[in-house]
Amino acid sequence: MDWIDDFIKLYSSKEKGDFTKALELKREHIPNKLYRYRTTGNLEYLKGEICDGEIFLSLPSEMNDPFDSHSVLGEKHPAPYIQSKDEYMSRFKDIMDKDTFDKIFDDDNWFELMSLFTAENSGSSHNVNAIKESIIYATMKMLEDMNTTLNDTINKSYRFACFTEKSTNLPMWNHYANEHTGVCLEYDISTIYDVFIINRLFPIKYTEKLPDGTLLATHHKINEFAFLDYFLMHKLKDWSYEAEWRLILCPGTWFNSLGEVPKDYWHKGKKIKFAVPSKVILGTKIKEFDEEKIRKWCKEHNIPVQKMKCTEYGLTAE
């Protein structure tokens, strides 16, 4: 969707006022209803979701997509990541003669040529090309380590809950509601008046290639406030059938300083109060015992219940 591209551009912009514009744009497009597919594997936990409005925020590493919320390096050569070309030029201007200097630093492939020059003038008896390659390899290894650290920071810090825009999404019923034996919880977003929660609900941008955080960081393309959120808002197009929205939260939501964060926070999810579902939709293959339990809870809390049916017209709630 074009509006999602516009939202992410405004949200990550460094221009004054764009962040507010991003939130206003998002509010215009948040669906009135969002859905969350659940299994009946732990009925006590499901009861908390239905009766008490609880939801569980997971770590990115707990998702079924191993690249969820990841930065992925898009280049296999250091040059695109080097923002400080001028610094290298300053180092080498008194070492190289002018013709060599101009030839190297006027070339798009300047980093490799500079590495070759360094290898040729290293005084080592080793193969010049091998030395050049080792310089490039060491630089890329440093960039890979930076990317690993970024991904580790995202995974440890952020927690999120996933929602979708449709209650009749067949793959979602299959994948996240245990082959139609679970439920789909409907949430009326228009009745959530906590501005902070609404501001932390994000649409997912489905893309051919995940963002390269090392490139974005070295080129300072995203404002610092939005930098880590940026990765949690992107997924590969393979997952586009999910039509996902996410509630994304971090330690600052619950703690005033890093010193207050308990050690076990960094390695587990977090349960929070969100909202009581506006409706519970039962799967077509839900077990009779589970259905009876869930209908009883919903009756006690005045929550409407529907059940999915496979009809001649497709999947329909009755």
Short mmCIF file of C-alpha atoms in Angstrom, two decimals:
data_model
loop_
_atom_site.label_atom_id
_atom_site.label_comp_id
_atom_site.label_asym_id
_atom_site.label_seq_id
_atom_site.Cartn_x
_atom_site.Cartn_y
_atom_site.Cartn_z
CA MET A 1 0.00 0.00 0.00
CA ASP A 2 1.29 3.42 -0.89
CA TRP A 3 0.19 4.94 2.41
CA ILE A 4 2.41 2.50 4.34
CA ASP A 5 5.43 3.64 2.29
CA ASP A 6 4.48 7.26 3.02
CA PHE A 7 4.01 6.48 6.72
CA ILE A 8 7.41 4.79 7.11
CA LYS A 9 9.12 7.60 5.21
CA LEU A 10 7.56 10.25 7.46
CA TYR A 11 8.07 8.20 10.64
CA SER A 12 11.79 7.73 9.97
CA SER A 13 12.38 11.22 8.58
CA LYS A 14 14.71 13.69 10.27
CA GLU A 15 12.58 16.65 9.20
CA LYS A 16 10.77 18.53 11.97
CA GLY A 17 7.07 17.77 12.07
CA ASP A 18 7.22 14.62 9.93
CA PHE A 19 6.88 12.31 12.93
CA THR A 20 3.56 13.91 13.89
CA LYS A 21 2.40 13.71 10.28
CA ALA A 22 3.28 9.99 10.27
CA LEU A 23 1.13 9.27 13.32
CA GLU A 24 -1.77 11.26 11.89
CA LEU A 25 -1.53 9.35 8.60
CA LYS A 26 -1.48 6.02 10.43
CA ARG A 27 -4.54 6.90 12.51
CA GLU A 28 -6.45 7.52 9.29
CA HIS A 29 -5.71 3.96 8.12
CA ILE A 30 -5.84 1.81 11.26
CA PRO A 31 -8.68 -0.67 10.70
CA ASN A 32 -11.59 -0.43 13.12
CA LYS A 33 -11.20 -4.14 13.74
CA LEU A 34 -8.04 -6.20 14.08
CA TYR A 35 -7.84 -9.95 14.64
CA ARG A 36 -5.56 -12.30 16.53
CA TYR A 37 -5.53 -16.04 15.82
CA ARG A 38 -4.97 -18.28 18.83
CA THR A 39 -4.71 -21.98 19.63
CA THR A 40 -6.54 -23.76 22.45
CA GLY A 41 -3.39 -25.52 23.60
CA ASN A 42 -3.40 -23.63 26.92
CA LEU A 43 -6.99 -22.88 27.91
CA GLU A 44 -6.05 -20.98 31.08
CA TYR A 45 -3.88 -18.64 29.06
CA LEU A 46 -6.64 -18.22 26.44
CA LYS A 47 -9.10 -17.48 29.25
CA GLY A 48 -6.86 -14.59 30.34
CA GLU A 49 -6.89 -13.21 26.81
CA ILE A 50 -10.67 -13.47 26.48
CA CYS A 51 -11.88 -12.59 29.97
CA ASP A 52 -9.15 -10.22 31.21
CA GLY A 53 -7.97 -8.59 27.98
CA GLU A 54 -4.42 -9.88 28.34
CA ILE A 55 -2.02 -10.39 25.44
CA PHE A 56 1.47 -11.84 25.33
CA LEU A 57 4.27 -9.86 23.73
CA SER A 58 6.89 -12.14 22.19
CA LEU A 59 10.56 -11.71 21.38
CA PRO A 60 11.35 -11.47 17.65
CA SER A 61 13.38 -14.69 17.94
CA GLU A 62 10.22 -16.57 18.94
CA MET A 63 8.56 -15.90 15.59
CA ASN A 64 8.31 -18.61 12.91
CA ASP A 65 10.19 -16.35 10.49
CA PRO A 66 13.91 -16.64 11.39
CA PHE A 67 14.53 -13.23 9.83
CA ASP A 68 11.72 -11.46 11.67
CA SER A 69 12.78 -7.94 12.74
CA HIS A 70 16.25 -8.48 11.28
CA SER A 71 18.74 -6.29 9.56
CA VAL A 72 20.27 -8.16 6.62
CA LEU A 73 23.45 -7.01 4.92
CA GLY A 74 22.71 -6.14 1.31
CA GLU A 75 26.31 -5.85 0.10
CA LYS A 76 29.28 -8.22 0.20
CA HIS A 77 31.88 -5.51 -0.24
CA PRO A 78 32.82 -2.77 2.27
CA ALA A 79 32.75 0.24 -0.08
CA PRO A 80 28.98 0.99 0.08
CA TYR A 81 29.18 1.09 3.89
CA ILE A 82 32.10 3.48 4.10
CA GLN A 83 30.72 6.95 4.78
CA SER A 84 34.12 8.36 5.76
CA LYS A 85 35.84 8.24 2.36
CA ASP A 86 37.31 11.68 3.13
CA GLU A 87 39.03 10.20 6.18
CA TYR A 88 40.78 7.58 4.02
CA MET A 89 41.72 10.26 1.50
CA SER A 90 43.27 12.32 4.28
CA ARG A 91 45.30 9.32 5.46
CA PHE A 92 46.66 8.47 2.03
CA LYS A 93 47.19 11.87 0.42
CA ASP A 94 50.75 12.14 1.76
CA ILE A 95 51.55 8.49 1.09
CA MET A 96 50.46 8.21 -2.55
CA ASP A 97 51.72 10.23 -5.48
CA LYS A 98 49.05 12.46 -7.02
CA ASP A 99 48.38 10.28 -10.09
CA THR A 100 47.91 7.14 -7.95
CA PHE A 101 45.81 9.05 -5.44
CA ASP A 102 43.48 10.44 -8.13
CA LYS A 103 43.23 7.10 -9.93
CA ILE A 104 42.20 5.29 -6.75
CA PHE A 105 39.83 7.76 -5.11
CA ASP A 106 38.10 8.84 -8.34
CA ASP A 107 37.16 5.22 -9.01
CA ASP A 108 33.85 3.74 -7.80
CA ASN A 109 35.85 0.70 -6.72
CA TRP A 110 38.15 2.85 -4.60
CA PHE A 111 38.13 0.67 -1.47
CA GLU A 112 39.43 -2.39 -3.30
CA LEU A 113 42.08 -0.33 -5.12
CA MET A 114 43.13 1.24 -1.82
CA SER A 115 43.37 -2.23 -0.27
CA LEU A 116 45.50 -3.40 -3.19
CA PHE A 117 47.81 -0.38 -2.78
CA THR A 118 48.13 -1.15 0.94
CA ALA A 119 48.95 -4.79 0.19
CA GLU A 120 51.55 -3.86 -2.43
CA ASN A 121 53.27 -1.53 0.00
CA SER A 122 53.01 -3.70 3.10
CA GLY A 123 56.54 -5.04 2.78
CA SER A 124 55.18 -8.53 3.34
CA SER A 125 56.51 -11.53 1.48
CA HIS A 126 53.00 -12.95 1.23
CA ASN A 127 50.94 -12.89 -1.96
CA VAL A 128 49.77 -9.33 -2.61
CA ASN A 129 46.29 -10.39 -3.70
CA ALA A 130 45.90 -12.52 -0.57
CA ILE A 131 46.78 -9.54 1.62
CA LYS A 132 44.29 -7.36 -0.25
CA GLU A 133 41.56 -9.95 0.21
CA SER A 134 42.37 -10.28 3.90
CA ILE A 135 41.94 -6.51 4.33
CA ILE A 136 38.55 -6.64 2.61
CA TYR A 137 37.56 -9.75 4.58
CA ALA A 138 38.52 -8.16 7.92
CA THR A 139 36.49 -5.04 7.10
CA MET A 140 33.45 -7.10 6.10
CA LYS A 141 33.80 -9.18 9.25
CA MET A 142 33.66 -5.99 11.31
CA LEU A 143 30.48 -4.95 9.45
CA GLU A 144 28.96 -8.40 9.97
CA ASP A 145 29.70 -8.13 13.70
CA MET A 146 28.00 -4.72 13.77
CA ASN A 147 24.95 -6.23 12.09
CA THR A 148 24.89 -9.14 14.54
CA THR A 149 25.02 -6.71 17.47
CA LEU A 150 22.15 -4.70 15.98
CA ASN A 151 19.98 -7.80 15.57
CA ASP A 152 20.81 -8.97 19.07
CA THR A 153 19.83 -5.57 20.48
CA ILE A 154 16.49 -5.62 18.62
CA ASN A 155 15.71 -9.14 19.80
CA LYS A 156 16.56 -8.53 23.45
CA SER A 157 14.90 -5.13 23.70
CA TYR A 158 11.65 -5.35 21.77
CA ARG A 159 8.44 -7.25 22.44
CA PHE A 160 5.44 -7.35 20.13
CA ALA A 161 2.03 -8.88 19.53
CA CYS A 162 0.75 -9.66 16.04
CA PHE A 163 -2.67 -8.86 14.58
CA THR A 164 -4.19 -9.17 11.14
CA GLU A 165 -6.93 -7.42 9.16
CA LYS A 166 -9.17 -10.41 8.31
CA SER A 167 -11.00 -13.09 10.26
CA THR A 168 -11.41 -15.32 7.18
CA ASN A 169 -7.74 -15.73 6.32
CA LEU A 170 -7.41 -19.48 5.61
CA PRO A 171 -3.59 -19.71 5.97
CA MET A 172 -3.79 -17.82 9.26
CA TRP A 173 -6.44 -20.20 10.59
CA ASN A 174 -4.20 -23.08 9.58
CA HIS A 175 -0.87 -21.72 10.84
CA TYR A 176 -1.83 -19.81 13.98
CA ALA A 177 -5.10 -21.44 15.11
CA ASN A 178 -3.84 -25.01 14.87
CA GLU A 179 -5.57 -26.05 11.65
CA HIS A 180 -8.92 -24.39 12.44
CA THR A 181 -9.20 -25.96 15.91
CA GLY A 182 -8.46 -22.66 17.66
CA VAL A 183 -10.12 -19.25 17.75
CA CYS A 184 -9.83 -15.80 16.24
CA LEU A 185 -10.17 -12.89 18.67
CA GLU A 186 -11.65 -9.70 17.26
CA TYR A 187 -10.56 -6.37 18.77
CA ASP A 188 -12.49 -3.16 18.21
CA ILE A 189 -9.61 -0.70 17.85
CA SER A 190 -11.99 2.27 17.73
CA THR A 191 -12.76 1.67 21.43
CA ILE A 192 -9.11 1.80 22.55
CA TYR A 193 -8.58 5.31 23.89
CA ASP A 194 -5.00 4.92 25.10
CA VAL A 195 -3.11 7.15 22.65
CA PHE A 196 0.19 5.50 23.48
CA ILE A 197 -1.12 2.07 22.49
CA ILE A 198 -2.56 3.43 19.24
CA ASN A 199 0.73 5.17 18.45
CA ARG A 200 2.60 1.90 19.00
CA LEU A 201 0.41 -0.08 16.57
CA PHE A 202 2.28 -0.40 13.30
CA PRO A 203 1.44 -1.77 9.85
CA ILE A 204 3.89 -4.19 8.27
CA LYS A 205 5.64 -3.28 5.04
CA TYR A 206 6.23 -6.37 2.88
CA THR A 207 9.35 -6.05 0.78
CA GLU A 208 11.60 -8.00 -1.59
CA LYS A 209 14.65 -7.29 0.57
CA LEU A 210 14.94 -6.63 4.29
CA PRO A 211 16.51 -3.36 5.47
CA ASP A 212 20.27 -3.17 5.81
CA GLY A 213 20.73 -1.58 9.23
CA THR A 214 24.48 -1.25 8.91
CA LEU A 215 24.07 0.74 5.70
CA LEU A 216 21.31 2.88 7.22
CA ALA A 217 23.41 3.52 10.32
CA THR A 218 26.63 4.44 8.53
CA HIS A 219 24.75 6.79 6.22
CA HIS A 220 22.55 8.26 8.98
CA LYS A 221 19.38 7.90 6.90
CA ILE A 222 16.89 7.38 9.75
CA ASN A 223 16.17 9.44 12.86
CA GLU A 224 17.43 7.80 16.04
CA PHE A 225 13.98 7.53 17.63
CA ALA A 226 12.61 5.42 14.77
CA PHE A 227 15.75 3.44 13.98
CA LEU A 228 14.97 0.16 15.77
CA ASP A 229 11.22 0.36 15.06
CA TYR A 230 12.11 0.41 11.37
CA PHE A 231 13.22 -3.24 11.35
CA LEU A 232 10.15 -4.49 13.19
CA MET A 233 7.94 -2.88 10.52
CA HIS A 234 9.49 -4.82 7.60
CA LYS A 235 8.96 -8.41 6.50
CA LEU A 236 9.68 -10.28 3.30
CA LYS A 237 6.89 -10.50 0.74
CA ASP A 238 6.67 -14.24 1.38
CA TRP A 239 4.60 -13.30 4.46
CA SER A 240 2.31 -10.77 2.82
CA TYR A 241 -0.73 -13.06 3.15
CA GLU A 242 -0.69 -12.20 6.88
CA ALA A 243 -1.72 -8.54 6.31
CA GLU A 244 -0.11 -7.90 9.68
CA TRP A 245 -0.23 -5.10 12.24
CA ARG A 246 1.95 -5.10 15.33
CA LEU A 247 1.83 -3.65 18.81
CA ILE A 248 5.52 -2.92 19.39
CA LEU A 249 6.86 -2.07 22.85
CA CYS A 250 10.29 -1.80 24.47
CA PRO A 251 11.77 -1.55 28.02
CA GLY A 252 11.06 2.19 28.16
CA THR A 253 7.37 1.31 28.26
CA TRP A 254 7.68 -0.23 31.71
CA PHE A 255 10.97 0.98 33.21
CA ASN A 256 12.47 4.43 33.74
CA SER A 257 16.09 3.36 33.37
CA LEU A 258 18.15 0.35 32.32
CA GLY A 259 19.05 -0.19 35.96
CA GLU A 260 15.40 -0.97 36.72
CA VAL A 261 15.12 -3.67 34.04
CA PRO A 262 15.21 -7.13 35.66
CA LYS A 263 17.76 -9.52 34.20
CA ASP A 264 15.15 -12.04 33.08
CA TYR A 265 13.44 -9.42 30.90
CA TRP A 266 16.06 -9.74 28.16
CA HIS A 267 15.29 -13.40 27.51
CA LYS A 268 11.53 -13.80 27.75
CA GLY A 269 8.26 -12.29 26.55
CA LYS A 270 5.90 -10.13 28.56
CA LYS A 271 2.19 -10.35 29.34
CA ILE A 272 0.26 -7.06 29.40
CA LYS A 273 -3.30 -5.77 29.58
CA PHE A 274 -4.56 -4.78 26.14
CA ALA A 275 -8.32 -5.04 25.56
CA VAL A 276 -11.14 -7.53 25.99
CA PRO A 277 -12.07 -8.96 22.58
CA SER A 278 -15.18 -7.47 20.98
CA LYS A 279 -15.98 -10.91 19.57
CA VAL A 280 -14.65 -14.47 19.68
CA ILE A 281 -14.79 -16.53 16.49
CA LEU A 282 -14.47 -20.29 16.84
CA GLY A 283 -12.65 -22.40 14.27
CA THR A 284 -14.54 -24.82 12.09
CA LYS A 285 -12.80 -27.83 13.68
CA ILE A 286 -12.71 -26.69 17.31
CA LYS A 287 -13.12 -29.52 19.83
CA GLU A 288 -16.46 -29.75 21.59
CA PHE A 289 -14.87 -29.45 25.05
CA ASP A 290 -12.97 -26.28 24.06
CA GLU A 291 -16.04 -24.77 22.42
CA GLU A 292 -18.16 -25.29 25.54
CA LYS A 293 -15.51 -23.69 27.77
CA ILE A 294 -15.04 -20.66 25.54
CA ARG A 295 -18.78 -20.09 25.05
CA LYS A 296 -19.22 -20.19 28.84
CA TRP A 297 -16.49 -17.56 29.38
CA CYS A 298 -17.92 -15.32 26.68
CA LYS A 299 -21.43 -15.57 28.11
CA GLU A 300 -20.14 -14.56 31.54
CA HIS A 301 -18.44 -11.50 30.05
CA ASN A 302 -21.09 -10.57 27.46
CA ILE A 303 -18.73 -11.23 24.54
CA PRO A 304 -20.43 -12.23 21.27
CA VAL A 305 -19.42 -15.59 19.81
CA GLN A 306 -19.51 -16.78 16.22
CA LYS A 307 -18.32 -19.99 14.63
CA MET A 308 -16.67 -20.36 11.26
CA LYS A 309 -18.36 -22.63 8.72
CA CYS A 310 -17.10 -23.93 5.42
CA THR A 311 -19.95 -23.12 3.03
CA GLU A 312 -20.57 -23.15 -0.70
CA TYR A 313 -19.58 -19.50 -0.62
CA GLY A 314 -16.32 -20.01 1.25
CA LEU A 315 -15.37 -19.52 4.89
CA THR A 316 -18.18 -17.69 6.70
CA ALA A 317 -18.86 -16.79 10.34
CA GLU A 318 -22.30 -17.81 11.63
#
